[in-house]
DNA sequence: ATAATAGTGTCTCTCAGACACTATCGA
DNA sequence: TCGATAGTGTCTGAGAGACACTATTAT
C-alpha cells in the first residue's frame, strides 16, 4: 500500500518540498434515542475500502467546498444522510498509519444529536442501528462509537445535552425519560425536575400539552451551553 | 496565496485525482505552575510565517517519522523543547482556510502538563510566560491557550489532573495549593483533603517530608484516569 | 367521578464547609 | 517548650432522594 498519495509544494514555503501529508477525513456519529434505545446512524459503504461493509458516514475534507472541518461534517450530514441544522460537536481526532488501508490518515470525528421526529427524507442506504446491538463496522468505527457514547453520558450528567434528542419543545418528563435512557439508571422524577430547572438552561414556552394534566413545554434557552452543575 | 500545495494521487483509490488535502500541523500547549502562577511554554518562531513572533511550539505531521499525531506532539516536546514523558492529552482540532497564511490548514492541538521541577535542559529559545500576562501570539494561538486553560480548569474540578503539575510524589497541601491556583478560588483545606482522598486516585508512598509535622507523600495510583466525582 | 399525568411540599439523611482541636516534627 | 505544618473530630446548614400530596386535563 503506497503512502505516496500527497506530494508537497515546490514553492519556498513550508511544508518542505515533497513532504507528504496525511489523508484527512471527517466521520460523523449521528445519535438519536428511538423507542427508548440509543441508536446510531450507519450506512453501507459504496466504495473501497471496506466496500459493502457497514460504517459511519464520512468524507474527505474538500478544501474547495469546505471553509473548515465542521463544514465537512455538515456536508456529510446533508449529502450522505439528508439532514441539516442539528446539534454538532467535535469528539476527537484519531490518526495512524494503519487505521485506513489507503494510507497514513487522520479522521476528525464529530457527533451529532437528533430527535427521532426529525428523521424523515433520509437517504435510502442509511439506517439507525441500536447501540447495544451494533455489528462489526469498518475501520475503527466501533471504537469511535464507544467513545462518543461515553462523551454523551459524561455531558448528560452535568448539562441539558440530552435535550438535543428531543424536538425543540419538550416536557420535563420527556427529558427525564431520555436522561434515564442515556445514563442507564433511574433518577427520582422530582429530583430531576428540581435539578434540571436549577441549571437555568430551560425556558417555558407557555404552551402546554398532555394526556392527563397538560405539561409545560420547555425549550433550551440561549445560554444552555454554559455547563456548570451536576444532575 | 496559493492553496495548491498538495496534489492528490493519480491511482484509482480515493481521494480523487488531484484532490487537494489540507496542511496538517500539531501544536502543543505546555503548561506548568511556577511561582504560584500558571505559565505557558512559548518560543520565538525562526521561520515564516510570523517569523520572529512568539507562538506555541508546533510542527507539520511527518508521516515517515510519526506513527500517529500523538507521536508528532511528542516529537515537538522532544525536539523543540527538550522534554519527554509528560502528561499529554488532545484538546481539539481547529481548521480553516485563513488561519494559516500557508493555506487551508488543520491543527491538532495537544496540551501537556509538567512540574516546574522537571524543567531543565530546555532549549534556549524556549521560555515560560505567565498565562495572565500573555502577549499577542502568532496564528490563533492566544485563543488556543484560552481553550486549554478552560479545559484544565474543568478537569481539575473533578479529578486529580492538577497532580501533573507536581513531581511524582507530592503532599496533599501541595496539591491543594495547585488546585487553588488553577481554579482561582479558595477551598477549605480539610474539605479538599476529604474529597481528593475519596476519589481514590492517590496512594500513600510511605515517605514523609516537611518543616513542621512531616506530611505523607502521595502519588497517583494506576486508576487515576477514571474521573468520576466532583471536588 | 375517575383515570392519568403534571407538579408541589416536606421529611430525613447525607455530605459539604467551617473551624476548633490534636499530632509530630525541628529548633 | 514553642513554632510550624499535618491531619482529625464534629457542628451546622444546604441540598439530595423519597414519597405523599395537590392540580388539571379528558372521558
PDB file of N, CA and C in Angstrom, chain B residues 82-156:
ATOM      1  N   UNK B  82      12.817  19.918  24.390  1.00  0.00           N
ATOM      2  CA  UNK B  82      13.819  19.121  25.072  1.00  0.00           C
ATOM      3  C   UNK B  82      13.286  18.361  26.262  1.00  0.00           C
ATOM      4  N   UNK B  83      12.010  18.032  26.252  1.00  0.00           N
ATOM      5  CA  UNK B  83      11.461  17.248  27.361  1.00  0.00           C
ATOM      6  C   UNK B  83      10.754  16.001  26.818  1.00  0.00           C
ATOM      7  N   UNK B  84      10.616  15.027  27.715  1.00  0.00           N
ATOM      8  CA  UNK B  84       9.990  13.757  27.357  1.00  0.00           C
ATOM      9  C   UNK B  84       9.132  13.265  28.513  1.00  0.00           C
ATOM     10  N   UNK B  85       8.259  12.332  28.190  1.00  0.00           N
ATOM     11  CA  UNK B  85       7.479  11.652  29.229  1.00  0.00           C
ATOM     12  C   UNK B  85       6.684  12.599  30.112  1.00  0.00           C
ATOM     13  N   UNK B  86       5.866  13.420  29.501  1.00  0.00           N
ATOM     14  CA  UNK B  86       4.978  14.268  30.292  1.00  0.00           C
ATOM     15  C   UNK B  86       3.538  13.862  30.015  1.00  0.00           C
ATOM     16  N   UNK B  87       2.651  14.323  30.890  1.00  0.00           N
ATOM     17  CA  UNK B  87       1.225  14.107  30.663  1.00  0.00           C
ATOM     18  C   UNK B  87       0.820  14.849  29.400  1.00  0.00           C
ATOM     19  N   UNK B  88       0.154  14.146  28.487  1.00  0.00           N
ATOM     20  CA  UNK B  88      -0.166  14.725  27.180  1.00  0.00           C
ATOM     21  C   UNK B  88      -1.562  14.281  26.784  1.00  0.00           C
ATOM     22  N   UNK B  89      -2.390  15.243  26.389  1.00  0.00           N
ATOM     23  CA  UNK B  89      -3.768  14.902  26.040  1.00  0.00           C
ATOM     24  C   UNK B  89      -4.245  15.811  24.925  1.00  0.00           C
ATOM     25  N   UNK B  90      -5.082  15.254  24.059  1.00  0.00           N
ATOM     26  CA  UNK B  90      -5.574  16.043  22.942  1.00  0.00           C
ATOM     27  C   UNK B  90      -6.614  17.053  23.410  1.00  0.00           C
ATOM     28  N   UNK B  91      -6.508  18.284  22.917  1.00  0.00           N
ATOM     29  CA  UNK B  91      -7.508  19.303  23.243  1.00  0.00           C
ATOM     30  C   UNK B  91      -8.605  19.277  22.197  1.00  0.00           C
ATOM     31  N   UNK B  92      -8.289  19.695  20.989  1.00  0.00           N
ATOM     32  CA  UNK B  92      -9.259  19.676  19.897  1.00  0.00           C
ATOM     33  C   UNK B  92      -8.528  19.966  18.608  1.00  0.00           C
ATOM     34  N   UNK B  93      -9.262  19.930  17.522  1.00  0.00           N
ATOM     35  CA  UNK B  93      -8.677  20.181  16.213  1.00  0.00           C
ATOM     36  C   UNK B  93      -9.331  21.406  15.620  1.00  0.00           C
ATOM     37  N   UNK B  94      -8.518  22.354  15.218  1.00  0.00           N
ATOM     38  CA  UNK B  94      -9.062  23.563  14.622  1.00  0.00           C
ATOM     39  C   UNK B  94      -8.636  23.614  13.163  1.00  0.00           C
ATOM     40  N   UNK B  95      -9.372  24.330  12.386  1.00  0.00           N
ATOM     41  CA  UNK B  95      -9.155  24.269  10.950  1.00  0.00           C
ATOM     42  C   UNK B  95      -9.731  25.494  10.268  1.00  0.00           C
ATOM     43  N   UNK B  96      -9.324  25.701   9.036  1.00  0.00           N
ATOM     44  CA  UNK B  96      -9.888  26.810   8.283  1.00  0.00           C
ATOM     45  C   UNK B  96      -8.990  27.199   7.135  1.00  0.00           C
ATOM     46  N   UNK B  97      -9.579  27.984   6.221  1.00  0.00           N
ATOM     47  CA  UNK B  97      -8.811  28.353   5.046  1.00  0.00           C
ATOM     48  C   UNK B  97      -7.942  29.582   5.280  1.00  0.00           C
ATOM     49  N   UNK B  98      -8.203  30.315   6.369  1.00  0.00           N
ATOM     50  CA  UNK B  98      -7.464  31.564   6.533  1.00  0.00           C
ATOM     51  C   UNK B  98      -6.602  31.625   7.791  1.00  0.00           C
ATOM     52  N   UNK B  99      -6.681  30.627   8.676  1.00  0.00           N
ATOM     53  CA  UNK B  99      -5.965  30.758   9.947  1.00  0.00           C
ATOM     54  C   UNK B  99      -4.456  30.622   9.781  1.00  0.00           C
ATOM     55  N   UNK B 100      -4.007  29.974   8.712  1.00  0.00           N
ATOM     56  CA  UNK B 100      -2.577  29.846   8.434  1.00  0.00           C
ATOM     57  C   UNK B 100      -2.321  30.423   7.035  1.00  0.00           C
ATOM     58  N   UNK B 101      -1.449  31.412   6.930  1.00  0.00           N
ATOM     59  CA  UNK B 101      -1.220  32.036   5.618  1.00  0.00           C
ATOM     60  C   UNK B 101      -0.682  31.070   4.574  1.00  0.00           C
ATOM     61  N   UNK B 102      -0.199  29.900   5.005  1.00  0.00           N
ATOM     62  CA  UNK B 102       0.293  28.931   4.033  1.00  0.00           C
ATOM     63  C   UNK B 102      -0.832  28.204   3.318  1.00  0.00           C
ATOM     64  N   UNK B 103      -2.046  28.377   3.791  1.00  0.00           N
ATOM     65  CA  UNK B 103      -3.171  27.753   3.105  1.00  0.00           C
ATOM     66  C   UNK B 103      -4.149  27.084   4.047  1.00  0.00           C
ATOM     67  N   UNK B 104      -5.086  26.388   3.455  1.00  0.00           N
ATOM     68  CA  UNK B 104      -6.141  25.680   4.192  1.00  0.00           C
ATOM     69  C   UNK B 104      -5.452  24.691   5.147  1.00  0.00           C
ATOM     70  N   UNK B 105      -5.663  24.895   6.424  1.00  0.00           N
ATOM     71  CA  UNK B 105      -4.875  24.114   7.373  1.00  0.00           C
ATOM     72  C   UNK B 105      -5.718  23.503   8.481  1.00  0.00           C
ATOM     73  N   UNK B 106      -5.171  22.427   9.002  1.00  0.00           N
ATOM     74  CA  UNK B 106      -5.730  21.763  10.172  1.00  0.00           C
ATOM     75  C   UNK B 106      -4.649  21.732  11.236  1.00  0.00           C
ATOM     76  N   UNK B 107      -5.012  22.092  12.464  1.00  0.00           N
ATOM     77  CA  UNK B 107      -4.063  21.947  13.557  1.00  0.00           C
ATOM     78  C   UNK B 107      -4.695  21.105  14.653  1.00  0.00           C
ATOM     79  N   UNK B 108      -4.052  20.001  14.966  1.00  0.00           N
ATOM     80  CA  UNK B 108      -4.491  19.186  16.088  1.00  0.00           C
ATOM     81  C   UNK B 108      -3.745  19.703  17.313  1.00  0.00           C
ATOM     82  N   UNK B 109      -4.484  20.142  18.296  1.00  0.00           N
ATOM     83  CA  UNK B 109      -3.871  20.769  19.466  1.00  0.00           C
ATOM     84  C   UNK B 109      -3.799  19.772  20.618  1.00  0.00           C
ATOM     85  N   UNK B 110      -2.630  19.664  21.210  1.00  0.00           N
ATOM     86  CA  UNK B 110      -2.442  18.867  22.417  1.00  0.00           C
ATOM     87  C   UNK B 110      -2.048  19.801  23.553  1.00  0.00           C
ATOM     88  N   UNK B 111      -2.359  19.391  24.770  1.00  0.00           N
ATOM     89  CA  UNK B 111      -1.807  20.127  25.902  1.00  0.00           C
ATOM     90  C   UNK B 111      -1.020  19.157  26.770  1.00  0.00           C
ATOM     91  N   UNK B 112       0.057  19.690  27.334  1.00  0.00           N
ATOM     92  CA  UNK B 112       0.938  18.875  28.167  1.00  0.00           C
ATOM     93  C   UNK B 112       1.104  19.581  29.499  1.00  0.00           C
ATOM     94  N   UNK B 113       1.118  18.805  30.582  1.00  0.00           N
ATOM     95  CA  UNK B 113       1.301  19.378  31.913  1.00  0.00           C
ATOM     96  C   UNK B 113       2.642  18.915  32.454  1.00  0.00           C
ATOM     97  N   UNK B 114       3.342  19.825  33.089  1.00  0.00           N
ATOM     98  CA  UNK B 114       4.671  19.481  33.572  1.00  0.00           C
ATOM     99  C   UNK B 114       4.925  20.139  34.919  1.00  0.00           C
ATOM    100  N   UNK B 115       5.703  19.463  35.741  1.00  0.00           N
ATOM    101  CA  UNK B 115       6.136  20.048  37.010  1.00  0.00           C
ATOM    102  C   UNK B 115       7.299  20.987  36.748  1.00  0.00           C
ATOM    103  N   UNK B 116       7.306  22.104  37.446  1.00  0.00           N
ATOM    104  CA  UNK B 116       8.387  23.066  37.209  1.00  0.00           C
ATOM    105  C   UNK B 116       9.737  22.463  37.579  1.00  0.00           C
ATOM    106  N   UNK B 117       9.699  21.441  38.433  1.00  0.00           N
ATOM    107  CA  UNK B 117      10.951  20.761  38.798  1.00  0.00           C
ATOM    108  C   UNK B 117      11.544  19.976  37.639  1.00  0.00           C
ATOM    109  N   UNK B 118      10.704  19.653  36.661  1.00  0.00           N
ATOM    110  CA  UNK B 118      11.182  18.874  35.525  1.00  0.00           C
ATOM    111  C   UNK B 118      11.682  19.757  34.388  1.00  0.00           C
ATOM    112  N   UNK B 119      11.650  21.058  34.627  1.00  0.00           N
ATOM    113  CA  UNK B 119      12.101  21.972  33.581  1.00  0.00           C
ATOM    114  C   UNK B 119      13.588  22.239  33.750  1.00  0.00           C
ATOM    115  N   UNK B 120      14.373  21.540  32.968  1.00  0.00           N
ATOM    116  CA  UNK B 120      15.807  21.810  32.939  1.00  0.00           C
ATOM    117  C   UNK B 120      16.311  21.285  31.609  1.00  0.00           C
ATOM    118  N   UNK B 121      17.382  21.801  31.152  1.00  0.00           N
ATOM    119  CA  UNK B 121      17.923  21.428  29.847  1.00  0.00           C
ATOM    120  C   UNK B 121      16.960  21.729  28.703  1.00  0.00           C
ATOM    121  N   UNK B 122      16.066  22.686  28.904  1.00  0.00           N
ATOM    122  CA  UNK B 122      15.192  23.007  27.782  1.00  0.00           C
ATOM    123  C   UNK B 122      15.925  23.949  26.837  1.00  0.00           C
ATOM    124  N   UNK B 123      15.455  23.970  25.605  1.00  0.00           N
ATOM    125  CA  UNK B 123      16.116  24.742  24.546  1.00  0.00           C
ATOM    126  C   UNK B 123      16.162  26.233  24.896  1.00  0.00           C
ATOM    127  N   UNK B 124      17.182  26.903  24.356  1.00  0.00           N
ATOM    128  CA  UNK B 124      17.428  28.301  24.696  1.00  0.00           C
ATOM    129  C   UNK B 124      16.308  29.250  24.277  1.00  0.00           C
ATOM    130  N   UNK B 125      15.771  29.021  23.101  1.00  0.00           N
ATOM    131  CA  UNK B 125      14.779  29.975  22.588  1.00  0.00           C
ATOM    132  C   UNK B 125      13.383  29.718  23.149  1.00  0.00           C
ATOM    133  N   UNK B 126      13.315  28.881  24.151  1.00  0.00           N
ATOM    134  CA  UNK B 126      12.031  28.498  24.724  1.00  0.00           C
ATOM    135  C   UNK B 126      11.887  29.103  26.108  1.00  0.00           C
ATOM    136  N   UNK B 127      10.725  29.696  26.387  1.00  0.00           N
ATOM    137  CA  UNK B 127      10.538  30.272  27.715  1.00  0.00           C
ATOM    138  C   UNK B 127       9.091  30.123  28.173  1.00  0.00           C
ATOM    139  N   UNK B 128       8.909  30.189  29.486  1.00  0.00           N
ATOM    140  CA  UNK B 128       7.571  30.118  30.055  1.00  0.00           C
ATOM    141  C   UNK B 128       7.070  31.519  30.362  1.00  0.00           C
ATOM    142  N   UNK B 129       5.890  31.813  29.885  1.00  0.00           N
ATOM    143  CA  UNK B 129       5.290  33.128  30.085  1.00  0.00           C
ATOM    144  C   UNK B 129       4.021  32.937  30.906  1.00  0.00           C
ATOM    145  N   UNK B 130       3.861  33.764  31.990  1.00  0.00           N
ATOM    146  CA  UNK B 130       2.649  33.627  32.804  1.00  0.00           C
ATOM    147  C   UNK B 130       1.390  33.823  31.965  1.00  0.00           C
ATOM    148  N   UNK B 131       0.438  32.963  32.188  1.00  0.00           N
ATOM    149  CA  UNK B 131      -0.817  32.993  31.434  1.00  0.00           C
ATOM    150  C   UNK B 131      -1.481  34.354  31.497  1.00  0.00           C
ATOM    151  N   UNK B 132      -1.449  34.970  32.681  1.00  0.00           N
ATOM    152  CA  UNK B 132      -2.179  36.230  32.846  1.00  0.00           C
ATOM    153  C   UNK B 132      -1.493  37.413  32.170  1.00  0.00           C
ATOM    154  N   UNK B 133      -0.248  37.239  31.763  1.00  0.00           N
ATOM    155  CA  UNK B 133       0.408  38.347  31.058  1.00  0.00           C
ATOM    156  C   UNK B 133       0.890  37.890  29.687  1.00  0.00           C
ATOM    157  N   UNK B 134       0.064  37.076  29.037  1.00  0.00           N
ATOM    158  CA  UNK B 134       0.428  36.549  27.732  1.00  0.00           C
ATOM    159  C   UNK B 134       0.330  37.641  26.665  1.00  0.00           C
ATOM    160  N   UNK B 135       1.421  37.848  25.904  1.00  0.00           N
ATOM    161  CA  UNK B 135       1.341  38.842  24.823  1.00  0.00           C
ATOM    162  C   UNK B 135       0.596  38.272  23.616  1.00  0.00           C
ATOM    163  N   UNK B 136       0.427  39.079  22.607  1.00  0.00           N
ATOM    164  CA  UNK B 136      -0.174  38.606  21.351  1.00  0.00           C
ATOM    165  C   UNK B 136       0.741  37.559  20.732  1.00  0.00           C
ATOM    166  N   UNK B 137       0.151  36.445  20.325  1.00  0.00           N
ATOM    167  CA  UNK B 137       0.923  35.379  19.699  1.00  0.00           C
ATOM    168  C   UNK B 137       0.538  35.245  18.225  1.00  0.00           C
ATOM    169  N   UNK B 138       1.353  34.493  17.500  1.00  0.00           N
ATOM    170  CA  UNK B 138       1.077  34.242  16.087  1.00  0.00           C
ATOM    171  C   UNK B 138      -0.157  33.344  15.929  1.00  0.00           C
ATOM    172  N   UNK B 139      -0.649  33.271  14.711  1.00  0.00           N
ATOM    173  CA  UNK B 139      -1.822  32.444  14.375  1.00  0.00           C
ATOM    174  C   UNK B 139      -2.968  32.754  15.348  1.00  0.00           C
ATOM    175  N   UNK B 140      -3.755  31.707  15.669  1.00  0.00           N
ATOM    176  CA  UNK B 140      -4.844  31.846  16.646  1.00  0.00           C
ATOM    177  C   UNK B 140      -4.412  31.273  17.993  1.00  0.00           C
ATOM    178  N   UNK B 141      -3.133  31.416  18.314  1.00  0.00           N
ATOM    179  CA  UNK B 141      -2.596  30.718  19.471  1.00  0.00           C
ATOM    180  C   UNK B 141      -3.091  31.258  20.806  1.00  0.00           C
ATOM    181  N   UNK B 142      -3.424  32.562  20.879  1.00  0.00           N
ATOM    182  CA  UNK B 142      -3.994  33.065  22.131  1.00  0.00           C
ATOM    183  C   UNK B 142      -5.333  32.379  22.421  1.00  0.00           C
ATOM    184  N   UNK B 143      -6.095  32.210  21.390  1.00  0.00           N
ATOM    185  CA  UNK B 143      -7.385  31.546  21.523  1.00  0.00           C
ATOM    186  C   UNK B 143      -7.231  30.086  21.968  1.00  0.00           C
ATOM    187  N   UNK B 144      -6.234  29.424  21.399  1.00  0.00           N
ATOM    188  CA  UNK B 144      -5.967  28.028  21.773  1.00  0.00           C
ATOM    189  C   UNK B 144      -5.606  27.924  23.247  1.00  0.00           C
ATOM    190  N   UNK B 145      -4.788  28.858  23.711  1.00  0.00           N
ATOM    191  CA  UNK B 145      -4.399  28.844  25.123  1.00  0.00           C
ATOM    192  C   UNK B 145      -5.617  29.036  26.017  1.00  0.00           C
ATOM    193  N   UNK B 146      -6.477  29.955  25.613  1.00  0.00           N
ATOM    194  CA  UNK B 146      -7.699  30.202  26.385  1.00  0.00           C
ATOM    195  C   UNK B 146      -8.527  28.916  26.531  1.00  0.00           C
ATOM    196  N   UNK B 147      -8.696  28.211  25.423  1.00  0.00           N
ATOM    197  CA  UNK B 147      -9.460  26.969  25.452  1.00  0.00           C
ATOM    198  C   UNK B 147      -8.771  25.914  26.322  1.00  0.00           C
ATOM    199  N   UNK B 148      -7.449  25.877  26.261  1.00  0.00           N
ATOM    200  CA  UNK B 148      -6.700  24.911  27.065  1.00  0.00           C
ATOM    201  C   UNK B 148      -6.908  25.153  28.550  1.00  0.00           C
ATOM    202  N   UNK B 149      -6.806  26.407  28.962  1.00  0.00           N
ATOM    203  CA  UNK B 149      -6.978  26.717  30.375  1.00  0.00           C
ATOM    204  C   UNK B 149      -8.399  26.347  30.828  1.00  0.00           C
ATOM    205  N   UNK B 150      -9.367  26.635  29.986  1.00  0.00           N
ATOM    206  CA  UNK B 150     -10.736  26.246  30.326  1.00  0.00           C
ATOM    207  C   UNK B 150     -10.850  24.744  30.513  1.00  0.00           C
ATOM    208  N   UNK B 151     -10.237  23.985  29.622  1.00  0.00           N
ATOM    209  CA  UNK B 151     -10.287  22.529  29.732  1.00  0.00           C
ATOM    210  C   UNK B 151      -9.612  22.058  31.020  1.00  0.00           C
ATOM    211  N   UNK B 152      -8.454  22.624  31.310  1.00  0.00           N
ATOM    212  CA  UNK B 152      -7.726  22.220  32.507  1.00  0.00           C
ATOM    213  C   UNK B 152      -8.532  22.564  33.761  1.00  0.00           C
ATOM    214  N   UNK B 153      -9.150  23.746  33.779  1.00  0.00           N
ATOM    215  CA  UNK B 153      -9.998  24.129  34.916  1.00  0.00           C
ATOM    216  C   UNK B 153     -11.119  23.126  35.094  1.00  0.00           C
ATOM    217  N   UNK B 154     -11.750  22.816  33.983  1.00  0.00           N
ATOM    218  CA  UNK B 154     -12.884  21.911  34.034  1.00  0.00           C
ATOM    219  C   UNK B 154     -12.478  20.545  34.585  1.00  0.00           C
ATOM    220  N   UNK B 155     -11.393  19.998  34.063  1.00  0.00           N
ATOM    221  CA  UNK B 155     -10.958  18.666  34.510  1.00  0.00           C
ATOM    222  C   UNK B 155     -10.451  18.697  35.947  1.00  0.00           C
ATOM    223  N   UNK B 156      -9.795  19.794  36.323  1.00  0.00           N
ATOM    224  CA  UNK B 156      -9.286  19.907  37.682  1.00  0.00           C
ATOM    225  C   UNK B 156     -10.421  19.833  38.686  1.00  0.00           C
TER     226      UNK B 156
END
